[in-house]
Coordinates of C-alpha atoms (C1' of nucleotides) in Angstrom, one line a residue:
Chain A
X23 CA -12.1 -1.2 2.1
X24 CA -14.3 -4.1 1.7
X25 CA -14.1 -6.1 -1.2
X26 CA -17.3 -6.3 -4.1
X27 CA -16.7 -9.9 -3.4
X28 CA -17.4 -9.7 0.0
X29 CA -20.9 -7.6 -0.7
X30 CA -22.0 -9.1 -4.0
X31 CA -21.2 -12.9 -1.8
X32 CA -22.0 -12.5 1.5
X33 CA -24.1 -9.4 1.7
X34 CA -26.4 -10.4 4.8
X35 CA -23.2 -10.7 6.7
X36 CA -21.1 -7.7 5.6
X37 CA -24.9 -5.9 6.8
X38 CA -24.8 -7.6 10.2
X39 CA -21.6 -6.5 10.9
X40 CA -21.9 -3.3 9.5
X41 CA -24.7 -3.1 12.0
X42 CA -22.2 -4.4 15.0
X43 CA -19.9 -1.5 14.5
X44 CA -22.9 0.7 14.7
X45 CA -22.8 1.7 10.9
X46 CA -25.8 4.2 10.0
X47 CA -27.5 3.2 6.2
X48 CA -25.2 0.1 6.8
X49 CA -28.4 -1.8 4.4
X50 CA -29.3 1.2 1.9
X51 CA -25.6 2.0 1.8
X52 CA -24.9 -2.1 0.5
X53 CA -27.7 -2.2 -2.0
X54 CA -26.8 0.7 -3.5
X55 CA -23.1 -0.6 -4.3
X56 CA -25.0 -3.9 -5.1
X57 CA -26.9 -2.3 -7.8
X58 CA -24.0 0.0 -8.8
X59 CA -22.1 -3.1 -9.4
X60 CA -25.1 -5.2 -11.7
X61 CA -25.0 -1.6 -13.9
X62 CA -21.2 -2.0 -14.5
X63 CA -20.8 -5.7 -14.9
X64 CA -23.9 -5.1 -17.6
X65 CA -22.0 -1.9 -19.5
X66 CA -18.6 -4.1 -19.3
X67 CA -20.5 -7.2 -21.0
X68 CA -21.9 -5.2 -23.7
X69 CA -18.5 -2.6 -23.9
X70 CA -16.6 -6.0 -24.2
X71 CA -18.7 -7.3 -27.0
X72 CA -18.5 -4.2 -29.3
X73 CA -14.9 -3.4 -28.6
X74 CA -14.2 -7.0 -30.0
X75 CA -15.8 -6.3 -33.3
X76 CA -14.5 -3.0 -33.4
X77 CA -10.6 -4.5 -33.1
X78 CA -11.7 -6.9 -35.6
X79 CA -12.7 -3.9 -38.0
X80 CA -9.8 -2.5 -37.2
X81 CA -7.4 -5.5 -38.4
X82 CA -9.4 -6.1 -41.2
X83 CA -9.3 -2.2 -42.6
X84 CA -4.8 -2.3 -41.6
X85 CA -5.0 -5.8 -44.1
X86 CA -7.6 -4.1 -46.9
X87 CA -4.9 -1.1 -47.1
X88 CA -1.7 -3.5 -46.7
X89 CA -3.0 -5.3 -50.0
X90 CA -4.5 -2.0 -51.6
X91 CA -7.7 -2.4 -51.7
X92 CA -8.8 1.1 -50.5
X93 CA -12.5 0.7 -51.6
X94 CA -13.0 -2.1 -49.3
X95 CA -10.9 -0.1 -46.6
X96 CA -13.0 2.9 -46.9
X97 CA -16.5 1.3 -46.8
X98 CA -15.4 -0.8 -43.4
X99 CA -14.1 2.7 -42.1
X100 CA -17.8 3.6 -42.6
X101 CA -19.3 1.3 -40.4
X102 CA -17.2 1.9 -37.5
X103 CA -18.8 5.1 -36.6
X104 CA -21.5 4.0 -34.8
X105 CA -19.6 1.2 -32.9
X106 CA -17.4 4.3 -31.8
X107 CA -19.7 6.0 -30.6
X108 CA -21.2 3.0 -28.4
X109 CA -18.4 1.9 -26.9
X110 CA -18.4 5.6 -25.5
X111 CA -21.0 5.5 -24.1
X112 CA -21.0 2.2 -22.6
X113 CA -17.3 3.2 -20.9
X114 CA -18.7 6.3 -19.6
X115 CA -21.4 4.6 -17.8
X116 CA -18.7 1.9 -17.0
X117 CA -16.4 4.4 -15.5
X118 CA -19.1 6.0 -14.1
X119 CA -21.1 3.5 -11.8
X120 CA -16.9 2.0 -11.1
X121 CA -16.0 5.6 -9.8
X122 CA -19.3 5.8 -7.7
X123 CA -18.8 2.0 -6.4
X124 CA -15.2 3.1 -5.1
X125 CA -16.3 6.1 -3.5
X126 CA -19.1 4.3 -1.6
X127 CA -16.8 1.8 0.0
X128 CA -14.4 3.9 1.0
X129 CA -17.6 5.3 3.1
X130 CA -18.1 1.7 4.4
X131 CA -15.8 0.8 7.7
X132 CA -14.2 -2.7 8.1
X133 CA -17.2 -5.4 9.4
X134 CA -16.3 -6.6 13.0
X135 CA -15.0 -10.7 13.8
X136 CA -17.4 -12.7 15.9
X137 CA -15.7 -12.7 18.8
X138 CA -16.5 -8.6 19.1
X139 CA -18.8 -7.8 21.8
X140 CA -21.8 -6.5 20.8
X141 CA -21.8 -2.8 22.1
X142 CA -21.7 1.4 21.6
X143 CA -19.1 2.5 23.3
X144 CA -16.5 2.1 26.0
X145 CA -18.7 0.9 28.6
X146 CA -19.1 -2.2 26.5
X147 CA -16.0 -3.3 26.2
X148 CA -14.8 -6.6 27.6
X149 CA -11.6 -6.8 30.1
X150 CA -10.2 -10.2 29.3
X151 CA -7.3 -9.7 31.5
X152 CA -6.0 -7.4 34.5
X153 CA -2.4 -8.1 35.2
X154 CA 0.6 -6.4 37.7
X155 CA 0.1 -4.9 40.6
X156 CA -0.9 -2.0 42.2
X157 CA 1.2 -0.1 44.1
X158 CA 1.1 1.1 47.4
X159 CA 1.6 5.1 47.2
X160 CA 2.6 7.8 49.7
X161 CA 0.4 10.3 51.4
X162 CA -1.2 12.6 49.0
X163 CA 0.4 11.4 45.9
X164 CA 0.9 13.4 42.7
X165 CA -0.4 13.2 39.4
X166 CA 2.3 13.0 36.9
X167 CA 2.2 17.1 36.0
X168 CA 3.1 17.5 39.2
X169 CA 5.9 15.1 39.5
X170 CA 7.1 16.4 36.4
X171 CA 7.0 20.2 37.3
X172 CA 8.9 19.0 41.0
X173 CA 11.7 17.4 39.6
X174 CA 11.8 19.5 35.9
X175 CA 11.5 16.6 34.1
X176 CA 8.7 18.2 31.3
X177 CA 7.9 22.0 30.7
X178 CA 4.4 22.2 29.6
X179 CA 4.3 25.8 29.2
X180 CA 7.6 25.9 27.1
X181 CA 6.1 24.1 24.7
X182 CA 3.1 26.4 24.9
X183 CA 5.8 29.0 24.1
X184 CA 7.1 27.4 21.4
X185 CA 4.7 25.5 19.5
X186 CA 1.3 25.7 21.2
X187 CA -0.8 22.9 24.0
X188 CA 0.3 19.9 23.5
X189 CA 3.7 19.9 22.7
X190 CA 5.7 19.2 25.9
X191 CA 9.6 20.0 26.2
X192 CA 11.2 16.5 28.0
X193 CA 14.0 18.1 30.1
X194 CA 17.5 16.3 31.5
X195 CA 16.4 13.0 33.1
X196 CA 12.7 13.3 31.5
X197 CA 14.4 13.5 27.9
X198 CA 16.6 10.5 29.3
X199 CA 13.3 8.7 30.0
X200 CA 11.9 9.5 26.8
X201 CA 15.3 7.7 24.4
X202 CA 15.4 5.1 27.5
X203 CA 12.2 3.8 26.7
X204 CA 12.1 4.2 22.6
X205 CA 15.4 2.1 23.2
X206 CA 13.7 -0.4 25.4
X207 CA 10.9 -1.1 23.4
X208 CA 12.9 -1.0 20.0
X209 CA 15.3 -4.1 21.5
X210 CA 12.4 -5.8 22.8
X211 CA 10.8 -5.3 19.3
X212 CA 14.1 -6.5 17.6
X213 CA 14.5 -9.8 20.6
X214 CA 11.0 -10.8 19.3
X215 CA 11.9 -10.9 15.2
X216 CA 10.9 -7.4 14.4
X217 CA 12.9 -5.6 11.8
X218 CA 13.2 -1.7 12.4
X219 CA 12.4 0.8 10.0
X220 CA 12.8 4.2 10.3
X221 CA 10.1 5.6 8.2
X222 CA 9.2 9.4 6.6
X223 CA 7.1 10.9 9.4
X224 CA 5.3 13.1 6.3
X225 CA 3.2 11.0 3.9
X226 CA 1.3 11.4 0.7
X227 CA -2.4 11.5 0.5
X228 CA -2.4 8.3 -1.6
X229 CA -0.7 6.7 1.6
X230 CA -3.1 8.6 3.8
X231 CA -6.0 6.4 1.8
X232 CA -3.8 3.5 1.8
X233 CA -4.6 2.7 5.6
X234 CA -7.4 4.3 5.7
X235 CA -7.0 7.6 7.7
X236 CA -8.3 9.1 4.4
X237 CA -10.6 10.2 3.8
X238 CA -12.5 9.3 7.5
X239 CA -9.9 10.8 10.0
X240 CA -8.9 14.1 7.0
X241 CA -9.2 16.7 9.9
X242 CA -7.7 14.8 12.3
X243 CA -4.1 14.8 10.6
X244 CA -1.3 17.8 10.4
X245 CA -1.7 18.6 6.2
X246 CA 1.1 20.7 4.8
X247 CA -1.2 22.4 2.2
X248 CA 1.5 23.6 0.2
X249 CA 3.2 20.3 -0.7
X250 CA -0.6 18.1 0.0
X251 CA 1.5 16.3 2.7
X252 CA 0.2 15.0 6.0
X253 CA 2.2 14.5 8.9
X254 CA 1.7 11.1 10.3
X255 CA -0.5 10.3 13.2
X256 CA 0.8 6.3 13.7
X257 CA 4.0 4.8 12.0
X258 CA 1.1 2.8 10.8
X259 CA 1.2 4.8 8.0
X260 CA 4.0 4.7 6.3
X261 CA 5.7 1.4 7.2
X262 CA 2.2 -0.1 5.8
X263 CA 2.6 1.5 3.0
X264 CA 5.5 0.2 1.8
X265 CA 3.7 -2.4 0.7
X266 CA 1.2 -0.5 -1.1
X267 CA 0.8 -2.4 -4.6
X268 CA 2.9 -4.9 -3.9
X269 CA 2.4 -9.1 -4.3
X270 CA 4.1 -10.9 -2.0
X271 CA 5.6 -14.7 -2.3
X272 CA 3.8 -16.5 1.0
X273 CA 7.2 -17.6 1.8
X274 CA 8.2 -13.9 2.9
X275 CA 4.7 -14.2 5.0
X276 CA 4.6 -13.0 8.1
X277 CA 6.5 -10.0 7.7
X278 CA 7.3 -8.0 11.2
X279 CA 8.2 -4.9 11.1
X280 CA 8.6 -2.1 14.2
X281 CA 9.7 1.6 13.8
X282 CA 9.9 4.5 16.2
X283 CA 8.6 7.5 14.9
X284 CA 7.2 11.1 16.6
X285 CA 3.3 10.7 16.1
X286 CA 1.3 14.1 15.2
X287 CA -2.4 14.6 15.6
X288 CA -4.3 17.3 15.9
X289 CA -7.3 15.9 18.5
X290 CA -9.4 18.6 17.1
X291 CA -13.0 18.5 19.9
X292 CA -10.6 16.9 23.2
X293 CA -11.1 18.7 26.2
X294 CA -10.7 18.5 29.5
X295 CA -9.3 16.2 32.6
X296 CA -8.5 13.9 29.1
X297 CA -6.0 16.2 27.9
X298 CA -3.7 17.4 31.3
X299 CA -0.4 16.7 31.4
X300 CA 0.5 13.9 29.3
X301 CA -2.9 12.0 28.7
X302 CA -3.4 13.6 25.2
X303 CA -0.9 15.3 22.9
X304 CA -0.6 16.7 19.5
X305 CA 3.0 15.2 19.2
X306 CA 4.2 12.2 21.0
X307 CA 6.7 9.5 20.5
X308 CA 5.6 5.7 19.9
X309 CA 7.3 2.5 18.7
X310 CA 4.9 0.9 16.7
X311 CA 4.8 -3.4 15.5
X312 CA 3.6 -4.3 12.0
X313 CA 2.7 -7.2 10.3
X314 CA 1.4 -8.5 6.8
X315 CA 0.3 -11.9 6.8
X316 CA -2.2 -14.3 5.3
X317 CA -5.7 -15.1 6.6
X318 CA -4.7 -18.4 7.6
X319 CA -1.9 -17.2 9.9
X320 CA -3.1 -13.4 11.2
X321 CA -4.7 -15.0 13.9
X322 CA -2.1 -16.3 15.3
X323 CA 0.3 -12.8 14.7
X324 CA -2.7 -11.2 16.1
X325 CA -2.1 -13.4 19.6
X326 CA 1.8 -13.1 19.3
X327 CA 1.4 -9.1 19.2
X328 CA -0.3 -9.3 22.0
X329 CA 1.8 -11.4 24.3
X330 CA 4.7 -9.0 23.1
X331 CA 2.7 -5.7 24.2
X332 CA 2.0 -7.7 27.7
X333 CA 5.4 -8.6 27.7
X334 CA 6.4 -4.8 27.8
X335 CA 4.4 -3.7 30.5
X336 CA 5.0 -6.7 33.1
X337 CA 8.7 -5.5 32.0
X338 CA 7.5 -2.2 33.3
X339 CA 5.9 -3.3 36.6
X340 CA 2.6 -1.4 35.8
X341 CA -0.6 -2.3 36.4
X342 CA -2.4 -3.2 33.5
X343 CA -5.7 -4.6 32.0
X344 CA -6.7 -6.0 28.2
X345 CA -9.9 -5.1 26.8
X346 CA -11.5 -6.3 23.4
X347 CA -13.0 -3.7 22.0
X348 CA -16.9 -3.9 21.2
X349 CA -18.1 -3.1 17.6
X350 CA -19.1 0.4 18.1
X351 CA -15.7 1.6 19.8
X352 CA -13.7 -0.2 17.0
X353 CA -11.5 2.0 14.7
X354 CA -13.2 2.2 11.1
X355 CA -10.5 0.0 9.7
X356 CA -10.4 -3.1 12.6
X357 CA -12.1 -6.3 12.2
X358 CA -11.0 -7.3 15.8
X359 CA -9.2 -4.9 18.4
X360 CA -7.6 -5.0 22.0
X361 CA -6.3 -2.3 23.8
X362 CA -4.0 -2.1 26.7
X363 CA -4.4 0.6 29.6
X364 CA -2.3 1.1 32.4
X365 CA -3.8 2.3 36.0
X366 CA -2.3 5.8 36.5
X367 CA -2.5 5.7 40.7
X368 CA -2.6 9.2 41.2
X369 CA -5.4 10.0 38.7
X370 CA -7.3 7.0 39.6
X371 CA -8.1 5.9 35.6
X372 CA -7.0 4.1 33.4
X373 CA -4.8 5.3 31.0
X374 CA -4.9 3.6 27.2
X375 CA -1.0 2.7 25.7
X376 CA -1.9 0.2 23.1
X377 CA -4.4 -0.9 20.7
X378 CA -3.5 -4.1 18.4
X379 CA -5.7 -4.7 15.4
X380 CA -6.3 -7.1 12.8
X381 CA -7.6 -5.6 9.7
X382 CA -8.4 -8.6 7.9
X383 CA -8.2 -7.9 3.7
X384 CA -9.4 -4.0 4.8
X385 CA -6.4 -2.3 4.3
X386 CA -4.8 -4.8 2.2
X387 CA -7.5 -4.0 -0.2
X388 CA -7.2 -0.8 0.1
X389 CA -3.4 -0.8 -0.1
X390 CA -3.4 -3.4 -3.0
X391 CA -1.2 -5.6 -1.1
X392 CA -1.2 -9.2 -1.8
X393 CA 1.0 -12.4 -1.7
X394 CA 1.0 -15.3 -4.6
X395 CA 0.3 -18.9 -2.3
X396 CA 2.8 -21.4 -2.7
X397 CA 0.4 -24.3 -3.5
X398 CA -1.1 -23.0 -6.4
X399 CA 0.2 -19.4 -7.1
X400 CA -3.1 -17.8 -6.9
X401 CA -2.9 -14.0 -6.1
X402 CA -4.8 -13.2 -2.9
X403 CA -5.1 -10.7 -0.5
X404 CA -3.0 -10.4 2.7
X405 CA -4.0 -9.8 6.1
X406 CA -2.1 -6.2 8.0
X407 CA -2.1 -5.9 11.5
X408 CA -0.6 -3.5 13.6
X409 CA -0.4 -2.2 17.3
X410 CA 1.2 0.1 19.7
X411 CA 4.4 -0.8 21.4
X412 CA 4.2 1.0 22.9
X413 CA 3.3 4.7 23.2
X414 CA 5.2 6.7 25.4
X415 CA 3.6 9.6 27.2
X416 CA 1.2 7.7 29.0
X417 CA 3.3 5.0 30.4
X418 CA 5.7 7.6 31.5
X419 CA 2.7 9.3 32.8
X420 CA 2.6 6.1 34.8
X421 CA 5.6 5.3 35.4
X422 CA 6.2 8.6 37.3
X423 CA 2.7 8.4 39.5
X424 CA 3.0 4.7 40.2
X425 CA 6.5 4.9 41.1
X426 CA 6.5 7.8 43.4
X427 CA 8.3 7.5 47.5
X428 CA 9.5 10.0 49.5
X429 CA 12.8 9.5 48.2
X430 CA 12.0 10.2 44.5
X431 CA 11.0 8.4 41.4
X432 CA 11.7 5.1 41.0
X433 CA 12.9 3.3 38.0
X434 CA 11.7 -0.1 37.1
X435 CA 14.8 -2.8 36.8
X436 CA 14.5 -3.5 33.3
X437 CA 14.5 0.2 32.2
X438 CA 17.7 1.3 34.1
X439 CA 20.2 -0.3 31.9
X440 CA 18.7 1.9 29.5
X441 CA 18.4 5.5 31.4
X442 CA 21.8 5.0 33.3
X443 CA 19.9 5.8 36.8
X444 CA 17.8 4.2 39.2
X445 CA 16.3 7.5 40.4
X446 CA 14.7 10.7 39.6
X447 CA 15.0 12.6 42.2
Chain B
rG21 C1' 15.5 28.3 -7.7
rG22 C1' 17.8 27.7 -13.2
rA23 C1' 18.9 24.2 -17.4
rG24 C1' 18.5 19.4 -19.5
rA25 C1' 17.0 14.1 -19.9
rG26 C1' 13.7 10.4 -18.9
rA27 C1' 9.1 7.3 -17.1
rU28 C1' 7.9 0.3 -21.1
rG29 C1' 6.6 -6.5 -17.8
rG30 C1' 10.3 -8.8 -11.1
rC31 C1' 15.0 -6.1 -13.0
rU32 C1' 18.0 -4.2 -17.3
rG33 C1' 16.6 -2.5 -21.9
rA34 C1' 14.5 -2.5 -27.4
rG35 C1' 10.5 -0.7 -29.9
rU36 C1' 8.5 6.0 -33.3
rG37 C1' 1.0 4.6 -36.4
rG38 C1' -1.4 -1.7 -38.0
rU39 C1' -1.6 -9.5 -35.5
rC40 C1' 2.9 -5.4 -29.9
rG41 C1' 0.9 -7.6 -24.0
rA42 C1' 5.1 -5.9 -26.4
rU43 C1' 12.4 -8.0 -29.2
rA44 C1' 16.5 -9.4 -26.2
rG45 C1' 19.3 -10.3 -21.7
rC46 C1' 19.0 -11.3 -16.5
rG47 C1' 16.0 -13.3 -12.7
rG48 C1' 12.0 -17.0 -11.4
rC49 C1' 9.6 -21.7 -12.4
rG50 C1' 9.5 -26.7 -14.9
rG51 C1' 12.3 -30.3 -17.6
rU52 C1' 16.7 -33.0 -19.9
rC53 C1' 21.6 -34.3 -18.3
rU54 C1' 23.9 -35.5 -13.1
rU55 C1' 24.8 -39.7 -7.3
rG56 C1' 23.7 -34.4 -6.0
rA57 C1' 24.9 -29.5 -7.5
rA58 C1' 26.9 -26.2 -11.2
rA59 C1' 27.2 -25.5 -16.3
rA60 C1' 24.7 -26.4 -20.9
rC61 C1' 20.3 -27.1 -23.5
rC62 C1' 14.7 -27.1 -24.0
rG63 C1' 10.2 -25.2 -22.3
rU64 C1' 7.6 -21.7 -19.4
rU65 C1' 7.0 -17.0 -16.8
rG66 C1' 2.5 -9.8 -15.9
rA67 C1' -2.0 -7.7 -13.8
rA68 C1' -7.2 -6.2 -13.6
rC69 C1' -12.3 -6.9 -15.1
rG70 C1' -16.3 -9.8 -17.5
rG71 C1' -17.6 -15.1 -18.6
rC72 C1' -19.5 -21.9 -16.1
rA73 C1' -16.0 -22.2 -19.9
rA74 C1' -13.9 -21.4 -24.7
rC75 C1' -12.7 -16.8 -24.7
rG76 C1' -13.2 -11.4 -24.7
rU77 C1' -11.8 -6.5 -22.9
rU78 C1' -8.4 -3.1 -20.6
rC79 C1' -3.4 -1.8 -19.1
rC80 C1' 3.7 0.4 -21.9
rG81 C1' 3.8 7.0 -15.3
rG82 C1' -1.7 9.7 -14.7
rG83 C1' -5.5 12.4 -17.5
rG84 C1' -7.2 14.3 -22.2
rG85 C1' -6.9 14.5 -27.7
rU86 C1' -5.9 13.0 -33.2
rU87 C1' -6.9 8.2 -36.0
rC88 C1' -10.7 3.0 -38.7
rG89 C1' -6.3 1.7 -35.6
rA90 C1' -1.6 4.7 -30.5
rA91 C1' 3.7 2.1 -26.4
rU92 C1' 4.5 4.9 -30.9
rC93 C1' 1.7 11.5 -32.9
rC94 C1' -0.4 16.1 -30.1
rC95 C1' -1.8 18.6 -25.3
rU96 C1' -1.5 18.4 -20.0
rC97 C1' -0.3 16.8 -15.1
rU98 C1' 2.8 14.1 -11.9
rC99 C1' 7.2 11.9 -10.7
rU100 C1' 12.4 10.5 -11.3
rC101 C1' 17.4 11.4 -12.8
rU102 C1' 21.7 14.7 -14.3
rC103 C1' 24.3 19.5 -14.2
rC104 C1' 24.4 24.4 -11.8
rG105 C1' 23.0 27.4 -7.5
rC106 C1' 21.8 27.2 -2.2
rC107 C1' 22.3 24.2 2.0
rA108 C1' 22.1 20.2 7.4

RNA sequence: GGAGAGAUGGCUGAGUGGUCGAUAGCGGCGGUCUUGAAAACCGUUGAACGGCAACGUUCCGGGGGUUCGAAUCCCUCUCUCUCCGCCA
């Protein structure tokens, strides 16, 4: 969430961008923290003042009884009735406006970077780079349920059968595919300084809130309602919050993590061409890069994450393009966002595989996770960033239309050392 | 699932109603000594909020209560550990 420093500081600034990512109430919404906040700081002042004399009452009473003067002991006892009952009252209205402050912000989303087109939706957002080639395909080529159903490589109905839409079985070489490319990425991740964690794929809410899923994406998560557990959409999640309440040394700064996990999420209001085949699961697999840094230096780990998730698909040979995201397609929690989407030939579209964000102090905030600076061991916020690399069902989606002949499914160089075969077919 | 124990500062671990934000050890940082390092010795070392500052307030798992005063007493919740049972 956004920092009181932030609003009480810079308040025409956090409105603007409030406004860029398409915020409704973005100005009523800021005032009323604003005000909120002038209510405690005035409780706290006065809370402050009487709690003092009330510990100095205190003390004095403990030394009238140490040297037995009960008289005295008994009349100070007296006046600290009132001063009781004050306080009370003044931490009541402290708690009070700090509970409703808290709850506000975590209404408010992230405020977008300047370099964030202006914009609603996905029509707005900027392609700063197309990269690969397309490829030339045969006669009537096949989209990728096809291809998958023609050489059994996923059964869509089996995993209507035993689990429900979205839920694929990977069969023989599909399954192959599936550990080929979680492999692939996870050494790639590794070769570029990435340590690998493999994660709980159930979290707590607190971790839910932590990054930010809670409480604006609540119905969009699996939640085990017996145990109040959530199954995790992103390995966001949890490998974020392991640094949940935790202060850093700037020396550990950046820290890169990656993790393969299974992703789960329910996509509650998708529908149609979106969600054929393998465009749109409820359960799919995805290697996932994270980093905590500090302001100073997320920039640059932004542009590193981003060469690295290039880096994958030219590995890959597919056809790709980088767009920034405008302010009113951003996630809640971004202050700046690209995505990468592959061109699926047979469908014609685009297909998305990757976004890489930089959340700025958000989630830090949020997460309470902060680093003490070398220079002058001041306690400050970090920066988290984090982005896919990459998820799989699309690219396979990809992979299988782009790579279709006569002859069979082709596998791209760098992948066969991994799936043992330079075929389906 | 049954029984028991526990939750204190970066870690280990004292503290059972009154200068306790908290003894001590380890670790960290600074210094003395040293060509350098180690050892030894000395000092220092939590966070949040308010305040220009001095300083004040809060925090000993969470919440509530008793009391002039709670790490310490009471209630409650959560979590962890040990033993037994079950089990990949």
């Amino acid at each position: 969430m956004l920092t009181l420093k932030q609003i009480t500081e810079q308040t025409d600034k956090v409105i603007a961008g409030l406004n860029k990512k398409h915020f409704n109430g973005a100005k009523e919404a800021i005032e009323q923290v604003i005000n909120l906040d002038k209510t405690r700081r005035a409780a706290q002042k006065q809370k402050d003042a009487l709690a003092a004399e009330m510990n100095k009452l205190s003390k004095q009473i403990g030394a009238y009884f140490k040297e037995g003067n009960k008289e005295a002991a008994e009349a100070a006892k007296a006046q600290t009735a009132d001063l009781k009952e004050n306080i009370r009252q003044l931490d009541e209205q402290m708690t009070n406006a700090e509970q409703q402050i808290h709850d506000l912000l975590l209404t408010i989303p992230n405020i977008p970077y300047d370099l964030v087109p202006e914009g609603t939706g996905a029509e707005d957002n900027l392609v700063v780079k197309m990269g690969g080639e397309q490829t030339k395909l045969p006669e009537n080529p096949l989209p990728h349920w096809e291809l998958a159903k023609k050489y059994d490589l996923i059964d869509f109905d089996l995993g209507v059968k035993i689990t429900g839409a979205g839920f694929p079985v990977y069969k023989g070489k599909g399954a192959k595919l599936q550990r080929a490319l979680i492999n692939f990425f996870l050494d790639r991740a590794q070769e570029a300084g990435y340590r690998e964690i493999m994660p709980p794929t159930v979290v707590n809410a607190a971790s839910g809130y932590g990054t930010g899923q809670l409480p604006d994406k609540e119905g969009q998560m699996y939640h085990c309602e017996v145990d109040d557990l959530y199954l995790i959409p992103t390995a966001e999640v949890p490998v974020t919050n392991i640094y949940r309440d935790v202060i850093l040394d700037e020396a550990q700064l950046p820290i890169k993590n990656c993790a393969y996990t299974e992703c789960f999420r329910r996509e509650a209001g998708s529908y149609g061409k979106d969600v054929r085949g393998l465009n749109r699961l409820h359960e799919f697999s995805k290697v996932e890069i994270v980093r905590i840094d500090t302001p100073e230096h997320s920039q640059q780990s932004h542009d590193e994450m981003l060469a690295h998730v290039e880096s994958l698909l030219v590995a890959l040979e597919l056809p790709y393009r980088i767009l920034r995201l405008c302010g009113g397609d951003m996630s809640f929690t971004a202050a700046i966002c690209y995505d990468f989407e592959v061109y699926s030939e047979a469908q014609q579209r685009w297909l998305e595989v990757s976004s890489v964000s930089n959340f700025d102090t958000y989630q830090a905030n949020r997460l309470k996770c902060r680093y003490r600076t070398d220079e002058d061991k001041q306690i400050r916020l970090c920066h988290t960033l984090n982005g896919s690399a990459l998820a799989l069902p699309r690219i396979v989606a990809a992979l299988l239309e782009n790579n279709q002949t006569e002859r069979g499914i082709h596998i791209p160089a760098a992948l066969q050392p991994y799936t043992g075969f330079e075929w389906i077919d």
